[in-house]
Amino acid sequence: MTAHRQPALLATDPELASLVTAEETLQAQTLRLIPSENYVSAAVLEASGTVLQNKYSEGYPGRRYYEGQQNIDRVEALAVERAKGLFGVEHANVQPYSGSPANLAVYLAFAKPGDTVMGMALPMGGHLTHGWGVSATGSWFRGVQYGVRAEDGLIDYDAVRDLALAERPKILFCGGTALPRTIDFEAFASIAQEAGAVLVADVAHIAGLIAGGAHPSPVPYADVVSTTTHKTLRGPRGAMLMCKEEHAKAIDKAVFPGLQGGPHNQTTAGIAVALHEAAQPSFTAYAHAVVANAKALAAALLERGFDLVSGGTDNHLILMDLTSRGVPGKVAAKALDRAGIVVNYNTVPFDPRKPFDPSGIRIGTPSLTSRGLSAEHMPAVADWISRAVDAAAKGDEPALGVIRSEVADLLAAYPAPGLPVA
Ligand code: DSN
């Protein structure tokens, strides 16, 4: 019998330990297609679970409000230097707890409550924190929102420009959570400049693709680049704000003391390791494989008659409109889950259904790529999705069980990073 991976946890709290073990099994045996998720390496897991956890470090390296920072300062400086090197930025702040606090810090740095801010509408593929009404960013600020064109699901840059010039936002966000196509950062920069706005590129979804050279970089164009660290970048759950030197003070002051207290040093260590991994040639290969897999999966889904928003993908993500299959997104997502394929239900642009019961599902290829699956496996993945959606339409539970065992059989040959080998 293999030794338990968390022996002290098992001894202290067997109930919690059993939940962790169950999650390890679930992540090992299911095809995880949520595009914002991934598998971190064992090294990132180890760095994120260290005694760095025990230390308070309010401030920045060399300027702390607590003593005993000999090692912590070096950990944070290492993460900052690696972020600067990997993305080619002048300044990096690695302390934001996650993407939403990172974006809130941007508001604190560049706007006052009531100011106009502009971003992509959440149901069109944007993010809550880009000024959407139910978020603090849409109630404390005046959020104006752009979307995509109905006919092709693409951003209409002329319409974005017209809106920005009419509304003159203080901050213009580009990026989002359900955008399958390449973002034209240069076009956004020219709009922001004309409108007098600070351009923030929220690249949380595509940061790993940018680091690996599989998506253009916003760095030459954006005033601020905001990203989480745990999606395609494959680090621990955290975030970073990167910017030109002229904005460094405003960003740092907004993160601490403006918004946060002590940084989570164990996470900073995990980010440093992930950035080191992302600088290796193998990561470049991974980033390109993520995109190649997504394109192959999109092609296989189109062959099976699925409607994809914008007709396909340029990145890691595919947004599927299931209207023509007669199955609501939530019903399909839950059936897929029972078939061992984990996705999330999602609105599609101009969705006539509600966000909690929308028309689509959102899928992506980062996790399966991290396991080593390649384009040759994508027809099988598309087949499973198609069969599961049809089974959902017919209420055919046994068919979902058959898919679940086929999925587990394939995945057994592709062990996931950071997980015990079964
Ligand atoms: N929750 C993230 C996603 O799934 O895209 C965005 O913050």
Short mmCIF file of C-alpha atoms in Angstrom, two decimals, residues 94-102 204 227-231 233 235-241 264 267-268 271:
data_model
loop_
_atom_site.label_atom_id
_atom_site.label_comp_id
_atom_site.label_asym_id
_atom_site.label_seq_id
_atom_site.Cartn_x
_atom_site.Cartn_y
_atom_site.Cartn_z
CA VAL A 94 3.02 39.62 -6.77
CA GLN A 95 0.95 40.27 -3.63
CA PRO A 96 -2.71 40.41 -4.80
CA TYR A 97 -4.62 37.57 -3.16
CA SER A 98 -6.43 36.73 -6.38
CA GLY A 99 -7.80 38.23 -9.59
CA SER A 100 -10.70 40.21 -8.12
CA PRO A 101 -8.57 41.98 -5.46
CA ALA A 102 -5.92 42.62 -8.13
CA ALA A 204 -5.82 35.91 -16.32
CA THR A 227 -3.44 38.29 -14.14
CA THR A 228 -4.20 35.43 -11.86
CA THR A 229 -1.42 32.89 -11.53
CA HIS A 230 -3.38 29.63 -11.48
CA LYS A 231 -4.96 29.28 -14.90
CA LEU A 233 0.14 29.98 -16.10
CA GLY A 235 0.85 28.38 -10.56
CA PRO A 236 -0.86 28.53 -7.17
CA ARG A 237 -4.10 30.48 -6.64
CA GLY A 238 -2.92 34.08 -6.60
CA ALA A 239 -2.47 37.10 -8.84
CA MET A 240 0.00 39.67 -10.12
CA LEU A 241 -0.19 43.24 -11.36
CA HIS A 264 0.47 35.24 1.54
CA THR A 267 1.66 31.62 -2.30
CA THR A 268 4.40 34.05 -3.34
CA ILE A 271 4.29 31.81 -7.83
#
